[in-house]
Tab-separated table of C-alpha atoms in Angstrom:
chain	number	residue	atom	x	y	z
A	1	UNK	CA	-21.558	-53.895	15.028
A	2	UNK	CA	-22.072	-52.582	18.734
A	3	UNK	CA	-18.278	-52.126	18.732
A	4	UNK	CA	-18.767	-49.499	15.763
A	5	UNK	CA	-21.728	-47.632	17.396
A	6	UNK	CA	-19.284	-45.064	18.662
A	7	UNK	CA	-18.203	-44.441	15.214
A	8	UNK	CA	-21.861	-43.612	14.355
A	9	UNK	CA	-22.500	-41.490	17.128
A	10	UNK	CA	-19.451	-39.509	16.575
A	11	UNK	CA	-20.546	-38.335	12.875
A	12	UNK	CA	-24.329	-37.770	13.811
A	13	UNK	CA	-26.191	-35.045	15.250
A	14	UNK	CA	-27.071	-36.666	18.568
A	15	UNK	CA	-26.427	-35.324	21.975
A	16	UNK	CA	-26.468	-31.858	20.565
A	17	UNK	CA	-23.822	-32.467	18.490
A	18	UNK	CA	-23.690	-30.254	15.079
A	19	UNK	CA	-21.692	-31.445	12.326
A	20	UNK	CA	-20.059	-29.318	10.118
A	21	UNK	CA	-22.421	-27.625	8.071
A	22	UNK	CA	-20.787	-25.427	5.535
A	23	UNK	CA	-21.920	-22.532	3.428
A	24	UNK	CA	-25.777	-22.614	3.310
A	25	UNK	CA	-26.654	-23.886	-0.586
A	26	UNK	CA	-30.235	-22.859	-0.174
A	27	UNK	CA	-31.401	-23.058	-3.718
A	28	UNK	CA	-30.497	-26.927	-3.657
A	29	UNK	CA	-31.762	-27.729	-0.215
A	30	UNK	CA	-35.065	-25.849	-1.038
A	31	UNK	CA	-35.321	-27.990	-4.395
A	32	UNK	CA	-34.834	-31.147	-2.313
A	33	UNK	CA	-36.746	-29.887	0.356
A	34	UNK	CA	-39.800	-29.805	-1.984
A	35	UNK	CA	-39.663	-33.671	-2.081
A	36	UNK	CA	-39.729	-34.263	1.813
A	37	UNK	CA	-42.556	-36.144	3.238
A	38	UNK	CA	-42.826	-38.522	0.249
A	39	UNK	CA	-41.769	-42.010	-0.355
A	40	UNK	CA	-39.331	-41.255	-3.199
A	41	UNK	CA	-35.845	-41.748	-2.341
A	42	UNK	CA	-33.624	-38.276	-2.586
A	43	UNK	CA	-30.407	-38.814	-4.511
A	44	UNK	CA	-27.804	-36.628	-4.993
A	45	UNK	CA	-25.121	-37.179	-7.614
A	46	UNK	CA	-21.908	-35.278	-8.300
A	47	UNK	CA	-18.338	-34.887	-8.579
A	48	UNK	CA	-16.299	-35.723	-5.252
A	49	UNK	CA	-16.000	-32.616	-3.251
A	50	UNK	CA	-18.520	-30.423	-4.997
A	51	UNK	CA	-20.502	-30.163	-1.619
A	52	UNK	CA	-22.862	-33.153	-1.680
A	53	UNK	CA	-22.043	-34.099	2.038
A	54	UNK	CA	-22.655	-30.571	3.123
A	55	UNK	CA	-26.171	-30.675	1.228
A	56	UNK	CA	-26.944	-33.717	3.461
A	57	UNK	CA	-25.938	-32.257	6.605
A	58	UNK	CA	-27.511	-29.065	6.018
A	59	UNK	CA	-31.044	-30.938	5.076
A	60	UNK	CA	-30.593	-33.052	8.455
A	61	UNK	CA	-29.991	-29.917	10.402
A	62	UNK	CA	-33.281	-28.281	8.457
A	63	UNK	CA	-35.074	-31.193	9.869
A	64	UNK	CA	-33.938	-30.804	13.355
A	65	UNK	CA	-34.488	-26.919	13.306
A	66	UNK	CA	-38.148	-27.980	12.313
A	67	UNK	CA	-38.867	-30.342	15.236
A	68	UNK	CA	-37.317	-33.765	13.944
A	69	UNK	CA	-35.976	-35.396	16.923
A	70	UNK	CA	-31.938	-35.443	16.427
A	71	UNK	CA	-31.825	-39.387	17.124
A	72	UNK	CA	-34.246	-40.043	14.592
A	73	UNK	CA	-31.387	-39.233	12.112
A	74	UNK	CA	-29.120	-41.580	10.932
A	75	UNK	CA	-26.201	-40.168	8.946
A	76	UNK	CA	-23.159	-42.078	7.546
A	77	UNK	CA	-20.145	-41.103	5.176
A	78	UNK	CA	-18.559	-44.069	3.456
A	79	UNK	CA	-15.499	-41.888	2.824
A	80	UNK	CA	-14.757	-41.780	6.605
A	81	UNK	CA	-12.341	-44.567	7.583
A	82	UNK	CA	-14.409	-45.037	10.468
A	83	UNK	CA	-16.998	-46.940	8.310
A	84	UNK	CA	-14.533	-49.031	6.429
A	85	UNK	CA	-16.325	-51.871	8.162
A	86	UNK	CA	-19.206	-51.036	5.887
A	87	UNK	CA	-18.642	-53.395	2.917
A	88	UNK	CA	-21.861	-54.508	2.122
A	89	UNK	CA	-25.408	-53.887	2.141
A	90	UNK	CA	-25.669	-56.685	4.925
A	91	UNK	CA	-22.894	-54.386	7.171
A	92	UNK	CA	-25.149	-51.388	6.730
A	93	UNK	CA	-28.931	-53.042	7.239
A	94	UNK	CA	-26.893	-54.712	10.827
A	95	UNK	CA	-25.780	-51.077	11.662
A	96	UNK	CA	-28.842	-49.578	10.956
A	97	UNK	CA	-30.405	-52.608	13.389
A	98	UNK	CA	-28.108	-51.548	16.035
A	99	UNK	CA	-28.589	-47.940	16.170
A	100	UNK	CA	-32.633	-48.420	16.412
A	101	UNK	CA	-31.612	-50.812	19.416
A	102	UNK	CA	-29.889	-48.639	21.215
A	103	UNK	CA	-31.534	-45.246	20.400
A	104	UNK	CA	-35.405	-46.674	19.786
A	105	UNK	CA	-36.306	-43.587	17.738
A	106	UNK	CA	-40.034	-43.061	17.829
A	107	UNK	CA	-41.666	-42.484	14.603
A	108	UNK	CA	-39.951	-41.622	11.085
A	109	UNK	CA	-36.586	-42.240	10.438
A	110	UNK	CA	-34.424	-40.039	8.239
A	111	UNK	CA	-31.258	-42.040	6.823
A	112	UNK	CA	-28.674	-40.212	5.202
A	113	UNK	CA	-26.053	-42.355	3.065
A	114	UNK	CA	-22.864	-40.680	1.727
A	115	UNK	CA	-21.162	-42.092	-1.278
A	116	UNK	CA	-23.118	-44.898	-0.930
A	117	UNK	CA	-21.608	-46.710	-4.155
A	118	UNK	CA	-18.639	-47.648	-1.773
A	119	UNK	CA	-20.934	-50.109	-0.380
A	120	UNK	CA	-21.522	-53.408	-2.221
A	121	UNK	CA	-25.033	-54.331	-2.881
A	122	UNK	CA	-26.343	-50.550	-1.393
A	123	UNK	CA	-29.414	-50.845	-3.614
A	124	UNK	CA	-30.867	-54.162	-1.991
A	125	UNK	CA	-31.164	-52.472	1.149
A	126	UNK	CA	-32.247	-48.914	-0.378
A	127	UNK	CA	-35.081	-50.752	-2.145
A	128	UNK	CA	-36.214	-52.522	1.153
A	129	UNK	CA	-36.228	-50.014	3.091
A	130	UNK	CA	-38.129	-47.505	0.527
A	131	UNK	CA	-40.813	-50.189	0.619
A	132	UNK	CA	-41.009	-51.142	4.312
A	133	UNK	CA	-44.859	-50.350	5.181
A	134	UNK	CA	-44.106	-51.703	8.835
A	135	UNK	CA	-41.807	-48.838	9.748
A	136	UNK	CA	-41.446	-45.292	8.132
A	137	UNK	CA	-38.090	-44.510	6.753
A	138	UNK	CA	-37.298	-41.386	4.242
A	139	UNK	CA	-33.758	-42.112	2.570
A	140	UNK	CA	-31.390	-39.244	1.380
A	141	UNK	CA	-28.433	-40.959	-0.670
A	142	UNK	CA	-25.435	-39.674	-2.172
A	143	UNK	CA	-22.686	-40.891	-4.861
A	144	UNK	CA	-20.280	-40.248	-7.377
A	145	UNK	CA	-20.274	-42.319	-10.247
A	146	UNK	CA	-23.187	-41.230	-13.024
A	147	UNK	CA	-23.582	-44.629	-14.703
A	148	UNK	CA	-23.286	-47.202	-11.415
A	149	UNK	CA	-26.137	-44.827	-9.580
A	150	UNK	CA	-27.944	-44.485	-12.763
A	151	UNK	CA	-28.239	-48.296	-13.282
A	152	UNK	CA	-29.029	-49.672	-10.324
A	153	UNK	CA	-31.564	-47.011	-9.391
A	154	UNK	CA	-33.604	-47.910	-12.751
A	155	UNK	CA	-33.156	-51.437	-12.054
A	156	UNK	CA	-34.375	-51.471	-8.329
A	157	UNK	CA	-36.083	-48.100	-7.586
A	158	UNK	CA	-37.457	-47.264	-11.265
A	159	UNK	CA	-40.182	-44.607	-10.613
A	160	UNK	CA	-39.183	-44.180	-6.759
A	161	UNK	CA	-36.718	-41.821	-6.731
A	162	UNK	CA	-35.328	-38.086	-7.389
A	163	UNK	CA	-32.246	-37.109	-8.552
A	164	UNK	CA	-30.220	-33.850	-8.238
A	165	UNK	CA	-27.047	-33.033	-9.731
A	166	UNK	CA	-24.934	-31.008	-7.326
A	167	UNK	CA	-22.289	-28.448	-9.109
A	168	UNK	CA	-19.297	-26.444	-7.693
A	169	UNK	CA	-20.449	-23.211	-6.549
A	170	UNK	CA	-22.246	-20.963	-8.922
A	171	UNK	CA	-21.312	-17.312	-8.921
A	172	UNK	CA	-24.096	-16.162	-6.666
A	173	UNK	CA	-22.908	-18.626	-4.317
A	174	UNK	CA	-19.027	-17.454	-4.659
A	175	UNK	CA	-19.755	-13.989	-3.954
A	176	UNK	CA	-21.913	-15.339	-0.719
A	177	UNK	CA	-19.337	-17.175	0.391
A	178	UNK	CA	-16.429	-14.424	0.031
A	179	UNK	CA	-18.811	-11.605	0.798
A	180	UNK	CA	-18.298	-9.921	-2.835
A	181	UNK	CA	-20.573	-7.494	-4.794
A	182	UNK	CA	-21.828	-9.198	-7.891
A	183	UNK	CA	-19.826	-7.191	-10.255
A	184	UNK	CA	-17.526	-7.650	-12.742
A	185	UNK	CA	-14.173	-8.058	-10.854
A	186	UNK	CA	-15.839	-10.557	-8.943
A	187	UNK	CA	-16.795	-12.704	-11.780
A	188	UNK	CA	-12.878	-12.070	-12.750
A	189	UNK	CA	-11.844	-13.501	-9.849
A	190	UNK	CA	-14.517	-16.496	-9.870
A	191	UNK	CA	-12.959	-16.980	-13.507
A	192	UNK	CA	-9.586	-17.412	-12.214
A	193	UNK	CA	-10.069	-19.583	-8.897
A	194	UNK	CA	-12.325	-22.486	-9.024
A	195	UNK	CA	-15.583	-23.192	-7.396
A	196	UNK	CA	-15.364	-26.203	-4.820
A	197	UNK	CA	-16.897	-25.673	-1.700
A	198	UNK	CA	-13.493	-26.396	0.681
A	199	UNK	CA	-11.260	-24.671	-1.668
A	200	UNK	CA	-12.116	-21.325	0.073
A	201	UNK	CA	-10.860	-22.681	3.403
A	202	UNK	CA	-7.373	-23.070	2.283
A	203	UNK	CA	-4.762	-20.363	2.881
A	204	UNK	CA	-2.646	-20.345	-0.337
A	205	UNK	CA	-1.865	-21.239	-3.992
A	206	UNK	CA	0.067	-23.861	-3.169
A	207	UNK	CA	-2.400	-25.901	-0.677
A	208	UNK	CA	-5.076	-25.498	-3.059
A	209	UNK	CA	-2.936	-26.883	-5.578
A	210	UNK	CA	-2.193	-29.709	-3.547
A	211	UNK	CA	-5.928	-30.116	-2.763
A	212	UNK	CA	-7.124	-30.235	-6.317
A	213	UNK	CA	-4.221	-32.575	-7.453
A	214	UNK	CA	-5.490	-34.955	-4.399
A	215	UNK	CA	-9.002	-34.463	-5.714
A	216	UNK	CA	-8.127	-35.428	-9.424
A	217	UNK	CA	-5.551	-38.433	-8.140
A	218	UNK	CA	-8.280	-39.848	-5.872
A	219	UNK	CA	-11.057	-39.404	-8.730
A	220	UNK	CA	-9.099	-41.450	-11.123
A	221	UNK	CA	-7.725	-43.642	-8.971
A	222	UNK	CA	-10.535	-45.038	-7.107
A	223	UNK	CA	-13.244	-44.393	-9.147
A	224	UNK	CA	-11.813	-45.545	-12.251
A	225	UNK	CA	-8.172	-47.244	-12.029
A	226	UNK	CA	-9.496	-49.694	-8.919
A	227	UNK	CA	-13.227	-50.175	-10.199
A	228	UNK	CA	-12.615	-50.593	-13.818
A	229	UNK	CA	-8.955	-52.728	-13.677
A	230	UNK	CA	-7.649	-49.769	-16.197
A	231	UNK	CA	-4.326	-51.521	-17.818
A	232	UNK	CA	-3.149	-47.655	-18.927
A	233	UNK	CA	-3.396	-45.454	-15.717
A	234	UNK	CA	-1.058	-42.944	-17.735
A	235	UNK	CA	-3.304	-42.618	-20.897
A	236	UNK	CA	-6.596	-42.216	-18.547
A	237	UNK	CA	-4.787	-39.268	-16.883
A	238	UNK	CA	-3.643	-37.758	-20.166
A	239	UNK	CA	-6.797	-37.829	-21.817
A	240	UNK	CA	-7.953	-36.137	-18.442
A	241	UNK	CA	-5.394	-33.142	-18.949
A	242	UNK	CA	-6.058	-33.198	-22.850
A	243	UNK	CA	-9.892	-32.992	-22.058
A	244	UNK	CA	-9.088	-29.856	-19.894
A	245	UNK	CA	-6.926	-28.044	-21.948
A	246	UNK	CA	-9.314	-28.369	-24.914
A	247	UNK	CA	-12.488	-27.537	-23.350
A	248	UNK	CA	-14.994	-25.470	-25.459
A	249	UNK	CA	-13.356	-26.702	-28.361
A	250	UNK	CA	-15.322	-29.133	-30.959
A	251	UNK	CA	-13.125	-32.266	-30.668
A	252	UNK	CA	-14.041	-36.380	-31.956
A	253	UNK	CA	-12.452	-39.338	-30.783
A	254	UNK	CA	-10.430	-39.561	-33.765
A	255	UNK	CA	-9.039	-36.364	-32.827
A	256	UNK	CA	-7.915	-37.794	-29.670
A	257	UNK	CA	-6.347	-40.735	-31.008
A	258	UNK	CA	-4.659	-38.960	-33.687
A	259	UNK	CA	-2.800	-36.436	-30.965
A	260	UNK	CA	-1.551	-39.035	-29.219
A	261	UNK	CA	-0.358	-41.120	-31.952
A	262	UNK	CA	1.557	-37.932	-33.160
A	263	UNK	CA	3.083	-37.906	-29.994
A	264	UNK	CA	4.362	-41.299	-29.881
A	265	UNK	CA	1.913	-42.999	-28.103
A	266	UNK	CA	-0.346	-45.947	-29.506
A	267	UNK	CA	-3.998	-46.361	-28.535
A	268	UNK	CA	-7.225	-47.527	-30.150
A	269	UNK	CA	-10.729	-45.573	-30.698
A	270	UNK	CA	-12.470	-48.388	-28.605
A	271	UNK	CA	-9.983	-47.770	-25.780
A	272	UNK	CA	-10.162	-44.012	-25.769
A	273	UNK	CA	-13.749	-44.001	-26.162
A	274	UNK	CA	-13.978	-46.304	-23.306
A	275	UNK	CA	-11.549	-44.289	-20.773
A	276	UNK	CA	-13.369	-41.047	-21.663
A	277	UNK	CA	-16.672	-42.333	-21.048
A	278	UNK	CA	-15.047	-43.382	-17.621
A	279	UNK	CA	-13.876	-39.855	-16.858
A	280	UNK	CA	-17.584	-38.631	-17.580
A	281	UNK	CA	-19.096	-40.762	-15.216
A	282	UNK	CA	-17.156	-39.570	-12.522
A	283	UNK	CA	-18.633	-35.613	-13.426
A	284	UNK	CA	-15.111	-34.336	-13.842
A	285	UNK	CA	-15.821	-33.541	-17.683
A	286	UNK	CA	-19.382	-32.973	-19.292
A	287	UNK	CA	-19.850	-34.134	-22.915
A	288	UNK	CA	-22.235	-31.751	-25.074
A	289	UNK	CA	-23.352	-33.193	-28.456
A	290	UNK	CA	-24.155	-30.932	-31.575
A	291	UNK	CA	-27.447	-30.331	-32.824
A	292	UNK	CA	-28.702	-29.184	-36.005
A	293	UNK	CA	-30.679	-26.712	-35.661
A	294	UNK	CA	-32.780	-26.837	-39.182
A	295	UNK	CA	-33.227	-30.681	-38.853
A	296	UNK	CA	-33.673	-30.448	-35.084
A	297	UNK	CA	-31.616	-33.701	-34.473
A	298	UNK	CA	-28.410	-34.483	-32.586
A	299	UNK	CA	-25.468	-35.054	-35.004
A	300	UNK	CA	-22.940	-37.865	-34.418
A	301	UNK	CA	-19.149	-37.280	-34.533
A	302	UNK	CA	-17.263	-34.222	-32.650
A	303	UNK	CA	-18.857	-32.843	-29.494
A	304	UNK	CA	-17.349	-30.337	-26.919
A	305	UNK	CA	-16.056	-31.202	-23.562
A	306	UNK	CA	-16.444	-28.563	-20.739
A	307	UNK	CA	-14.838	-28.933	-17.184
A	308	UNK	CA	-17.072	-29.344	-13.792
A	309	UNK	CA	-14.892	-26.935	-12.480
A	310	UNK	CA	-12.208	-24.590	-13.766
A	311	UNK	CA	-9.906	-25.188	-10.397
A	312	UNK	CA	-8.460	-28.196	-12.923
A	313	UNK	CA	-7.329	-25.928	-15.387
A	314	UNK	CA	-6.705	-22.704	-13.199
A	315	UNK	CA	-4.327	-24.779	-10.392
A	316	UNK	CA	-2.750	-27.954	-12.444
A	317	UNK	CA	-2.239	-26.710	-16.004
A	318	UNK	CA	-1.941	-23.160	-16.193
A	319	UNK	CA	0.677	-22.949	-18.660
A	320	UNK	CA	-1.328	-24.306	-22.126
A	321	UNK	CA	-2.919	-21.541	-24.006
A	322	UNK	CA	-6.114	-21.212	-22.599
A	323	UNK	CA	-8.063	-17.832	-23.495
A	324	UNK	CA	-10.652	-15.981	-20.868
A	325	UNK	CA	-13.043	-16.540	-23.553
A	326	UNK	CA	-13.035	-20.330	-23.384
A	327	UNK	CA	-13.047	-20.084	-19.451
A	328	UNK	CA	-16.399	-17.802	-19.889
A	329	UNK	CA	-18.024	-20.597	-22.076
A	330	UNK	CA	-17.138	-23.044	-19.859
A	331	UNK	CA	-18.857	-21.086	-16.884
A	332	UNK	CA	-21.820	-20.274	-19.285
A	333	UNK	CA	-22.296	-24.102	-19.810
A	334	UNK	CA	-22.574	-24.515	-16.291
A	335	UNK	CA	-24.555	-21.879	-15.382
A	336	UNK	CA	-27.119	-23.387	-17.919
A	337	UNK	CA	-26.420	-27.115	-16.635
A	338	UNK	CA	-27.123	-25.545	-12.772
A	339	UNK	CA	-30.597	-24.305	-13.858
A	340	UNK	CA	-31.567	-27.460	-15.254
A	341	UNK	CA	-31.327	-27.184	-19.257
A	342	UNK	CA	-30.504	-29.718	-21.512
A	343	UNK	CA	-28.024	-28.526	-23.457
A	344	UNK	CA	-26.443	-28.668	-27.200
A	345	UNK	CA	-23.902	-27.066	-29.601
A	346	UNK	CA	-25.818	-25.432	-32.463
A	347	UNK	CA	-25.046	-25.597	-36.140
A	348	UNK	CA	-26.811	-24.116	-38.505
A	349	UNK	CA	-24.984	-24.496	-42.227
A	350	UNK	CA	-21.469	-23.461	-41.697
A	351	UNK	CA	-22.131	-21.373	-38.575
A	352	UNK	CA	-22.124	-22.558	-34.719
A	353	UNK	CA	-24.060	-21.667	-32.016
A	354	UNK	CA	-22.275	-22.213	-28.581
A	355	UNK	CA	-25.401	-23.516	-26.680
A	356	UNK	CA	-29.065	-24.492	-27.379
A	357	UNK	CA	-30.548	-24.921	-24.271
A	358	UNK	CA	-33.877	-26.540	-23.543
A	359	UNK	CA	-35.708	-26.750	-20.414
A	360	UNK	CA	-39.628	-27.797	-20.454
A	361	UNK	CA	-41.100	-25.763	-23.542
A	362	UNK	CA	-38.453	-23.107	-23.473
A	363	UNK	CA	-35.465	-22.886	-25.556
A	364	UNK	CA	-32.445	-20.284	-25.602
A	365	UNK	CA	-29.823	-19.802	-28.135
A	366	UNK	CA	-26.661	-18.612	-26.469
A	367	UNK	CA	-23.489	-17.290	-27.844
A	368	UNK	CA	-20.463	-16.395	-25.340
A	369	UNK	CA	-17.745	-14.268	-25.708
A	370	UNK	CA	-15.359	-12.504	-23.643
A	371	UNK	CA	-15.978	-8.952	-24.866
A	372	UNK	CA	-18.031	-7.193	-27.892
A	373	UNK	CA	-14.471	-5.244	-28.560
A	374	UNK	CA	-15.576	-3.891	-32.276
A	375	UNK	CA	-17.607	-4.060	-34.803
A	376	UNK	CA	-16.222	-7.296	-36.526
A	377	UNK	CA	-16.561	-9.138	-33.094
A	378	UNK	CA	-20.304	-7.876	-32.731
A	379	UNK	CA	-21.048	-8.983	-36.332
A	380	UNK	CA	-19.361	-12.274	-35.802
A	381	UNK	CA	-21.245	-13.071	-32.684
A	382	UNK	CA	-24.674	-11.796	-33.733
A	383	UNK	CA	-24.735	-13.456	-37.111
A	384	UNK	CA	-25.166	-16.703	-36.244
A	385	UNK	CA	-28.356	-16.203	-33.940
A	386	UNK	CA	-29.796	-13.702	-36.733
A	387	UNK	CA	-29.670	-16.652	-39.314
A	388	UNK	CA	-31.996	-18.742	-37.141
A	389	UNK	CA	-35.461	-18.377	-38.455
A	390	UNK	CA	-37.670	-18.729	-35.439
A	391	UNK	CA	-38.744	-16.650	-32.695
A	392	UNK	CA	-37.007	-18.690	-29.685
A	393	UNK	CA	-34.976	-16.607	-27.083
A	394	UNK	CA	-31.628	-15.428	-28.587
A	395	UNK	CA	-28.896	-13.938	-26.416
A	396	UNK	CA	-25.399	-12.862	-26.533
A	397	UNK	CA	-23.188	-13.201	-22.904
A	398	UNK	CA	-19.998	-11.203	-22.329
A	399	UNK	CA	-17.631	-9.907	-19.763
A	400	UNK	CA	-18.400	-6.042	-21.058
A	401	UNK	CA	-18.683	-3.234	-18.643
A	402	UNK	CA	-22.018	-2.449	-19.988
A	403	UNK	CA	-24.693	-4.302	-21.929
A	404	UNK	CA	-25.664	-3.170	-25.651
A	405	UNK	CA	-29.165	-2.453	-26.852
A	406	UNK	CA	-31.249	-5.205	-28.091
A	407	UNK	CA	-30.646	-5.913	-31.834
A	408	UNK	CA	-32.947	-7.538	-33.946
A	409	UNK	CA	-34.908	-9.022	-30.904
A	410	UNK	CA	-30.704	-10.672	-29.643
A	411	UNK	CA	-30.504	-9.571	-25.837
A	412	UNK	CA	-26.902	-8.784	-24.789
A	413	UNK	CA	-26.355	-9.766	-21.032
A	414	UNK	CA	-23.627	-9.222	-18.842
A	415	UNK	CA	-22.550	-12.790	-17.608
A	416	UNK	CA	-22.623	-12.126	-13.934
A	417	UNK	CA	-26.393	-11.410	-14.718
A	418	UNK	CA	-26.992	-14.491	-16.769
A	419	UNK	CA	-28.602	-16.337	-13.664
A	420	UNK	CA	-31.420	-13.582	-13.553
A	421	UNK	CA	-32.203	-14.424	-17.454
A	422	UNK	CA	-32.376	-17.952	-17.878
A	423	UNK	CA	-33.975	-18.635	-13.691
């Protein structure tokens, strides 16, 4: 491993070198740093390019500013071609040994491994280091595949890790990055672009479109097609396109099968279900199940799907009919998810409530609509919430210019102020 040590030095914080840190995402770093000093492995998960790498480097840099010696930090990003030699956990273990021999760090060693799922058998080494009582390590890892990470973590690190889902920029992060006021026009701009951190460093529409297309291709090819030996890559991509263009709509697997069959594409329920699951595993798309408010149980069958970021819609498939109300609903979903809620689509008799959001002992019913333009629209949005016979919070979220007075205990919230309400 001696010949690879220069690659390690290139990307670390040693010799006063500070790698690119990106926009500070304090809400995430504060949450993660609450667990610093524990033996728990800190696990960051989320879609590729959502900002996990920047966050790992921000945490490492914060440790240095608080007094940790830079040479006590070991950082690699398996996405960098300089680390292609790291194929198995044994290679990684050998590289860590080389690092320790050359730098001889004193005291605790902080290990950061980005996109760890690309190292075969990684879980064996992480498990070993987390339990090593002869030396002190604190571990931070990231990955872009929910099933693979959760499976190995549950098997090898049960009860000894804490997981953080990293989503693209929130509206408040977007306005901070772009130095904009948190007002309606800024939210419309946010809705019509995307929220992946590196998107804002690109100079024009074409470069952004190419960037988003490359992310989509990389995720589908490397994280799904190659990993699972997909036999019909075109079908996989077409399913993704279908989900993006039907975000915020109730759909079932049978709906999608019939859609493809009507367009001359033969597929089966099993194949489509499997491919859909693979897409969900990469965090590109999130499934939201229905919830029977009276029966207090989930309902099998049709679900809603939401895009992890509207950039896929805005830059890759803008020609399909897709109203602003659907985009708004997608963003409201992401804001609830970002705040840590478990989210369902509510059903009550023949009425639908956009979101039933649960976190600890708090439950919120949420209706999302573009604008409360007239009495008919107001009645349509408020009636499902008024039909719920309990005392949990009920809110209607919209892009109106001013908030309406409370009606039967139901609050009207302007969407750019939603974060203040849901916490």
